[in-house]
Amino acid sequence: MRTLIQQRLAKLEELRKRGIEPYPYRFVQTHHAADIKAAYENLAATEAKVKAAGRLMSKRPHGKSCFGHMRDLTGDIQIYFKVDDLGSERFDLLDLIDIGDTIGVEGTVFKTRTGEITIRVSDYELLAKAIRPMPEKWHGLKDRETRYRQRYVDLAFNMDVREIFIRRAKTIRAMRKFLDERGFIEVETPVLQPIYGGGNAEPFTTYHKALDMSLYLRIADELYLKRLLVGGLERVYEISKDFRNEGMDRTHSPEFTQLELYQAYADYFDMMELFEQMMEYLALELTGSTEITYQGTKIDMRPPWRRLSIPEAVKRFADVDIETCTDDDLRRVCMKISDQDWQAAKRGTMIDEIIDHFVEPNLVEPTFLLDFPTETSPLAKVSRRDARFAERFEPYAFGIELGNAFSELNDPMRQLQNFRMQREDGKEIDYDFVRALQYGMPPAGGLGVGVDRLVMIFTNSHSIRDVILFPQMRPEPDLSEEFDGL
RNA sequence: GAGCGUGUAGCUCAGUCGGUAGAGCACCUGCCUUUUAAGCAGGAAGUCCUGGGUUCGAUUCCCAGCACGCUCACCA
């Protein structure tokens, strides 16, 4: 390692000695690799000069000529250096250019005997010297730890990883377009919150020096967005980072992206339709088809999605009738799942447990799971059909929970009551939110969507870490000694 | 938090039933003007994750730790 870096540093010095700046300021690109391939016929016929830039990926010297591949945003293109074209001084200088260096080339386009489109370089320029050795050309960088920690190397060498993040950007762009077209206003609400709410998750805590107060990083945007409905904004959404101080696994990251939207005068049925339509729209925008294959399973996103009530689902997958069974019956089922203490557990908590364990894994085809127990849904309206349940649903596909939605509770006194129940579990009440409801919030449907999870589905990624550029990691051992003596 | 797995050259990986380690690519030195996982010849490169223990001797066995992965638990 040390010697490899030293060798390259020596080349860097040699370049400077020959009056070449290894880190110049600017290069004007006229074509990307993909442009050149697309416009090949014309470029070759007119012998037009192209200027392309990128990272040198391979180098195959043959005495007085040299082939290589260069990679830019759009892909790879072969480049060909010849002593006849460059003169011996410029040609010999190639010895000081390493794989991994960023270079700019100028030249004409031709096809080699084997038919590969290639730039015949008439002049070239070093744009940035790389002094660290690159991963292997054939196998690339595989080590997951290095890929996550040094995502820049992962992106530079694994084109499919780039593709994931490009598609992620497209997903979010399409989401915005879909909502903007329907009259939604994009807003920004506080990340730093004095009281956290809108979920039951554990928050991250931080501290503001000037105000001498502790603050929470938001776990959800819900309570602020609903205040905007009180203010008359009618349709709002926010795409934001939320933070939850809890375990990590393939579908949970402590820092994740959520879409939350609220629509006045709508209920949760409207949210189901909106969600279905959005998923169909996204699938078509991203893949051109409503059929999505994820980890080997193919499903069709086309509306309408299956609607399955919790009582039905539990009956079907766990063989328990929660409409007639006693708390003790539920307790017995929960005991089978895990041997923790269920004696004091609330009915809603036990039903959640049964859903997690027996129902979720079965929700592979697109499904709305609806009518959750009221105890675990304090921000939702009670069902018009059955007062034991809330008008709430969660959309599922491939067994992954993709969101959460309700007919939003807008009765201030009932909301206060629900908050007071939660306070028994040590949760602070957001009185300002209740005050806002006292001014009157229109009836509304609300929907939260896990953006990272959508991206997982649309990119066939197994883990949420694969769709987050810099996933959270424990610190690596001290790097400073790698730099000692440099 | 628990169980299992992984950690060896810059990268991808072998290997040592306990005797201080190998391959391919990358790197260095030669030769080669349409090659392409270029080729040929020669060379250099390792704290075998860390710390203890057993042993004449540990990269290998044992214990503890660290990092990462998978599964489970936690998570409205």
PDB file of C-alpha atoms in Angstrom, chain A residues 249-411:
ATOM      1  CA  ASP A 249     -32.094  -4.131   9.721  1.00  0.00           C
ATOM      2  CA  ARG A 250     -32.693  -4.608   6.047  1.00  0.00           C
ATOM      3  CA  THR A 251     -35.763  -2.352   6.061  1.00  0.00           C
ATOM      4  CA  HIS A 252     -34.832   0.062   8.853  1.00  0.00           C
ATOM      5  CA  SER A 253     -32.238   2.812   8.880  1.00  0.00           C
ATOM      6  CA  PRO A 254     -31.877   5.303  11.742  1.00  0.00           C
ATOM      7  CA  GLU A 255     -31.958   8.098   9.171  1.00  0.00           C
ATOM      8  CA  PHE A 256     -34.503   7.566   6.419  1.00  0.00           C
ATOM      9  CA  THR A 257     -36.548   9.447   3.878  1.00  0.00           C
ATOM     10  CA  GLN A 258     -40.255   9.777   4.205  1.00  0.00           C
ATOM     11  CA  LEU A 259     -42.958  11.318   2.078  1.00  0.00           C
ATOM     12  CA  GLU A 260     -45.846  12.650   4.106  1.00  0.00           C
ATOM     13  CA  LEU A 261     -48.887  14.213   2.547  1.00  0.00           C
ATOM     14  CA  TYR A 262     -52.206  15.553   3.813  1.00  0.00           C
ATOM     15  CA  GLN A 263     -55.311  16.268   1.790  1.00  0.00           C
ATOM     16  CA  ALA A 264     -58.218  18.244   3.212  1.00  0.00           C
ATOM     17  CA  TYR A 265     -61.760  16.902   2.777  1.00  0.00           C
ATOM     18  CA  ALA A 266     -60.462  13.406   2.055  1.00  0.00           C
ATOM     19  CA  ASP A 267     -60.568  10.202   4.070  1.00  0.00           C
ATOM     20  CA  TYR A 268     -58.465   7.075   4.113  1.00  0.00           C
ATOM     21  CA  PHE A 269     -60.297   5.565   1.161  1.00  0.00           C
ATOM     22  CA  ASP A 270     -59.170   8.526  -0.888  1.00  0.00           C
ATOM     23  CA  MET A 271     -55.636   7.927   0.369  1.00  0.00           C
ATOM     24  CA  MET A 272     -55.816   4.317  -0.834  1.00  0.00           C
ATOM     25  CA  GLU A 273     -56.749   5.491  -4.297  1.00  0.00           C
ATOM     26  CA  LEU A 274     -54.079   8.155  -4.283  1.00  0.00           C
ATOM     27  CA  PHE A 275     -51.450   5.665  -3.184  1.00  0.00           C
ATOM     28  CA  GLU A 276     -52.457   3.061  -5.767  1.00  0.00           C
ATOM     29  CA  GLN A 277     -52.345   5.629  -8.499  1.00  0.00           C
ATOM     30  CA  MET A 278     -49.012   6.953  -7.361  1.00  0.00           C
ATOM     31  CA  MET A 279     -47.499   3.469  -7.325  1.00  0.00           C
ATOM     32  CA  GLU A 280     -48.814   2.744 -10.791  1.00  0.00           C
ATOM     33  CA  TYR A 281     -47.469   6.086 -11.982  1.00  0.00           C
ATOM     34  CA  LEU A 282     -44.047   5.518 -10.446  1.00  0.00           C
ATOM     35  CA  ALA A 283     -43.792   1.997 -11.814  1.00  0.00           C
ATOM     36  CA  LEU A 284     -44.597   3.229 -15.307  1.00  0.00           C
ATOM     37  CA  GLU A 285     -42.258   6.209 -15.086  1.00  0.00           C
ATOM     38  CA  LEU A 286     -39.370   4.139 -13.781  1.00  0.00           C
ATOM     39  CA  THR A 287     -39.710   0.817 -15.540  1.00  0.00           C
ATOM     40  CA  GLY A 288     -42.290   1.402 -18.242  1.00  0.00           C
ATOM     41  CA  SER A 289     -44.432  -1.368 -16.814  1.00  0.00           C
ATOM     42  CA  THR A 290     -46.661  -1.917 -13.801  1.00  0.00           C
ATOM     43  CA  GLU A 291     -45.122  -5.340 -13.309  1.00  0.00           C
ATOM     44  CA  ILE A 292     -42.294  -5.258 -10.815  1.00  0.00           C
ATOM     45  CA  THR A 293     -39.936  -8.108 -10.025  1.00  0.00           C
ATOM     46  CA  TYR A 294     -38.315  -7.938  -6.636  1.00  0.00           C
ATOM     47  CA  GLN A 295     -35.893 -10.567  -5.352  1.00  0.00           C
ATOM     48  CA  GLY A 296     -37.276 -13.092  -7.806  1.00  0.00           C
ATOM     49  CA  THR A 297     -40.980 -12.428  -7.212  1.00  0.00           C
ATOM     50  CA  LYS A 298     -43.106 -10.673  -9.800  1.00  0.00           C
ATOM     51  CA  ILE A 299     -46.190  -8.646  -8.928  1.00  0.00           C
ATOM     52  CA  ASP A 300     -48.434  -6.191 -10.724  1.00  0.00           C
ATOM     53  CA  MET A 301     -48.813  -2.747  -9.164  1.00  0.00           C
ATOM     54  CA  ARG A 302     -51.923  -1.896 -11.157  1.00  0.00           C
ATOM     55  CA  PRO A 303     -54.914  -0.636  -9.140  1.00  0.00           C
ATOM     56  CA  PRO A 304     -57.009  -1.620  -7.424  1.00  0.00           C
ATOM     57  CA  TRP A 305     -54.880  -3.168  -4.706  1.00  0.00           C
ATOM     58  CA  ARG A 306     -56.339  -5.869  -2.520  1.00  0.00           C
ATOM     59  CA  ARG A 307     -58.061  -4.467   0.554  1.00  0.00           C
ATOM     60  CA  LEU A 308     -57.781  -6.725   3.540  1.00  0.00           C
ATOM     61  CA  SER A 309     -59.102  -5.816   6.950  1.00  0.00           C
ATOM     62  CA  ILE A 310     -57.108  -6.815   9.963  1.00  0.00           C
ATOM     63  CA  PRO A 311     -59.777  -9.115  11.337  1.00  0.00           C
ATOM     64  CA  GLU A 312     -59.933 -10.889   7.968  1.00  0.00           C
ATOM     65  CA  ALA A 313     -56.167 -11.045   7.637  1.00  0.00           C
ATOM     66  CA  VAL A 314     -55.646 -12.378  11.124  1.00  0.00           C
ATOM     67  CA  LYS A 315     -58.367 -14.950  10.617  1.00  0.00           C
ATOM     68  CA  ARG A 316     -56.823 -16.050   7.358  1.00  0.00           C
ATOM     69  CA  PHE A 317     -53.128 -16.134   8.307  1.00  0.00           C
ATOM     70  CA  ALA A 318     -53.183 -16.738  12.070  1.00  0.00           C
ATOM     71  CA  ASP A 319     -56.512 -18.511  12.385  1.00  0.00           C
ATOM     72  CA  VAL A 320     -57.694 -16.225  15.197  1.00  0.00           C
ATOM     73  CA  ASP A 321     -61.010 -14.355  15.227  1.00  0.00           C
ATOM     74  CA  ILE A 322     -60.144 -11.077  16.892  1.00  0.00           C
ATOM     75  CA  GLU A 323     -63.734  -9.869  16.745  1.00  0.00           C
ATOM     76  CA  THR A 324     -64.913 -12.576  19.127  1.00  0.00           C
ATOM     77  CA  CYS A 325     -61.850 -13.873  20.954  1.00  0.00           C
ATOM     78  CA  THR A 326     -60.845 -12.807  24.481  1.00  0.00           C
ATOM     79  CA  ASP A 327     -57.653 -11.035  25.563  1.00  0.00           C
ATOM     80  CA  ASP A 328     -56.493 -14.368  26.980  1.00  0.00           C
ATOM     81  CA  ASP A 329     -56.897 -16.007  23.593  1.00  0.00           C
ATOM     82  CA  LEU A 330     -54.675 -13.333  22.067  1.00  0.00           C
ATOM     83  CA  ARG A 331     -52.190 -13.734  24.868  1.00  0.00           C
ATOM     84  CA  ARG A 332     -51.906 -17.434  24.135  1.00  0.00           C
ATOM     85  CA  VAL A 333     -51.155 -16.726  20.471  1.00  0.00           C
ATOM     86  CA  CYS A 334     -48.538 -14.131  21.391  1.00  0.00           C
ATOM     87  CA  MET A 335     -46.902 -16.539  23.797  1.00  0.00           C
ATOM     88  CA  LYS A 336     -46.378 -18.873  20.869  1.00  0.00           C
ATOM     89  CA  ILE A 337     -44.594 -16.139  18.949  1.00  0.00           C
ATOM     90  CA  SER A 338     -42.245 -15.023  21.689  1.00  0.00           C
ATOM     91  CA  ASP A 339     -41.907 -15.829  25.361  1.00  0.00           C
ATOM     92  CA  GLN A 340     -41.907 -12.260  26.639  1.00  0.00           C
ATOM     93  CA  ASP A 341     -44.400 -11.139  29.278  1.00  0.00           C
ATOM     94  CA  TRP A 342     -47.779 -10.576  27.672  1.00  0.00           C
ATOM     95  CA  GLN A 343     -49.805 -10.367  30.917  1.00  0.00           C
ATOM     96  CA  ALA A 344     -50.072  -6.576  30.932  1.00  0.00           C
ATOM     97  CA  ALA A 345     -50.101  -6.120  27.169  1.00  0.00           C
ATOM     98  CA  LYS A 346     -52.877  -4.127  25.587  1.00  0.00           C
ATOM     99  CA  ARG A 347     -55.138  -5.782  23.079  1.00  0.00           C
ATOM    100  CA  GLY A 348     -53.885  -3.520  20.306  1.00  0.00           C
ATOM    101  CA  THR A 349     -50.254  -4.343  21.047  1.00  0.00           C
ATOM    102  CA  MET A 350     -50.973  -8.045  20.904  1.00  0.00           C
ATOM    103  CA  ILE A 351     -52.847  -7.704  17.627  1.00  0.00           C
ATOM    104  CA  ASP A 352     -49.858  -5.785  16.222  1.00  0.00           C
ATOM    105  CA  GLU A 353     -47.609  -8.617  17.277  1.00  0.00           C
ATOM    106  CA  ILE A 354     -49.795 -11.162  15.518  1.00  0.00           C
ATOM    107  CA  ILE A 355     -49.867  -8.991  12.399  1.00  0.00           C
ATOM    108  CA  ASP A 356     -46.099  -8.611  12.365  1.00  0.00           C
ATOM    109  CA  HIS A 357     -45.534 -12.289  12.749  1.00  0.00           C
ATOM    110  CA  PHE A 358     -48.323 -14.001  10.831  1.00  0.00           C
ATOM    111  CA  VAL A 359     -49.757 -11.466   8.435  1.00  0.00           C
ATOM    112  CA  GLU A 360     -46.968  -9.240   7.076  1.00  0.00           C
ATOM    113  CA  PRO A 361     -44.846 -11.965   5.526  1.00  0.00           C
ATOM    114  CA  ASN A 362     -47.909 -13.068   3.533  1.00  0.00           C
ATOM    115  CA  LEU A 363     -48.623  -9.664   2.038  1.00  0.00           C
ATOM    116  CA  VAL A 364     -46.583 -10.179  -1.106  1.00  0.00           C
ATOM    117  CA  GLU A 365     -49.134  -9.055  -3.670  1.00  0.00           C
ATOM    118  CA  PRO A 366     -49.992  -5.357  -3.304  1.00  0.00           C
ATOM    119  CA  THR A 367     -52.356  -5.069  -0.378  1.00  0.00           C
ATOM    120  CA  PHE A 368     -53.886  -2.462   1.862  1.00  0.00           C
ATOM    121  CA  LEU A 369     -54.086  -3.802   5.365  1.00  0.00           C
ATOM    122  CA  LEU A 370     -56.825  -1.823   7.030  1.00  0.00           C
ATOM    123  CA  ASP A 371     -58.639  -1.077  10.251  1.00  0.00           C
ATOM    124  CA  PHE A 372     -55.998  -1.139  12.962  1.00  0.00           C
ATOM    125  CA  PRO A 373     -56.875  -1.234  16.661  1.00  0.00           C
ATOM    126  CA  THR A 374     -57.630   2.235  18.029  1.00  0.00           C
ATOM    127  CA  GLU A 375     -55.206   1.900  20.959  1.00  0.00           C
ATOM    128  CA  THR A 376     -52.214   1.994  18.656  1.00  0.00           C
ATOM    129  CA  SER A 377     -53.628   4.673  16.353  1.00  0.00           C
ATOM    130  CA  PRO A 378     -54.035   7.809  18.474  1.00  0.00           C
ATOM    131  CA  LEU A 379     -53.904  10.237  15.538  1.00  0.00           C
ATOM    132  CA  ALA A 380     -56.562   8.495  13.455  1.00  0.00           C
ATOM    133  CA  LYS A 381     -60.336   8.731  13.394  1.00  0.00           C
ATOM    134  CA  VAL A 382     -62.401   5.887  14.731  1.00  0.00           C
ATOM    135  CA  SER A 383     -63.895   3.652  12.067  1.00  0.00           C
ATOM    136  CA  ARG A 384     -67.397   4.508  10.955  1.00  0.00           C
ATOM    137  CA  ARG A 385     -68.051   0.775  10.744  1.00  0.00           C
ATOM    138  CA  ASP A 386     -66.706  -0.499  14.055  1.00  0.00           C
ATOM    139  CA  ALA A 387     -65.611   1.681  16.970  1.00  0.00           C
ATOM    140  CA  ARG A 388     -62.925  -0.778  18.071  1.00  0.00           C
ATOM    141  CA  PHE A 389     -60.897   0.030  14.974  1.00  0.00           C
ATOM    142  CA  ALA A 390     -59.347   3.124  13.503  1.00  0.00           C
ATOM    143  CA  GLU A 391     -59.656   4.287   9.903  1.00  0.00           C
ATOM    144  CA  ARG A 392     -56.087   3.484   9.161  1.00  0.00           C
ATOM    145  CA  PHE A 393     -54.252   1.377   6.600  1.00  0.00           C
ATOM    146  CA  GLU A 394     -50.765   0.298   5.719  1.00  0.00           C
ATOM    147  CA  PRO A 395     -49.840  -0.546   2.132  1.00  0.00           C
ATOM    148  CA  TYR A 396     -47.741  -3.679   1.616  1.00  0.00           C
ATOM    149  CA  ALA A 397     -45.905  -5.226  -1.276  1.00  0.00           C
ATOM    150  CA  PHE A 398     -43.430  -8.119  -1.232  1.00  0.00           C
ATOM    151  CA  GLY A 399     -44.091  -8.406   2.531  1.00  0.00           C
ATOM    152  CA  ILE A 400     -42.622  -4.944   3.051  1.00  0.00           C
ATOM    153  CA  GLU A 401     -44.595  -2.202   4.788  1.00  0.00           C
ATOM    154  CA  LEU A 402     -44.510   0.778   2.464  1.00  0.00           C
ATOM    155  CA  GLY A 403     -46.429   3.371   4.420  1.00  0.00           C
ATOM    156  CA  ASN A 404     -49.134   4.323   6.813  1.00  0.00           C
ATOM    157  CA  ALA A 405     -52.281   6.360   6.373  1.00  0.00           C
ATOM    158  CA  PHE A 406     -55.423   7.434   8.138  1.00  0.00           C
ATOM    159  CA  SER A 407     -58.544   9.446   8.143  1.00  0.00           C
ATOM    160  CA  GLU A 408     -56.941  12.096  10.302  1.00  0.00           C
ATOM    161  CA  LEU A 409     -58.382  12.765  13.716  1.00  0.00           C
ATOM    162  CA  ASN A 410     -59.485  16.409  13.818  1.00  0.00           C
ATOM    163  CA  ASP A 411     -61.578  16.393  16.989  1.00  0.00           C
TER     164      ASP A 411
END
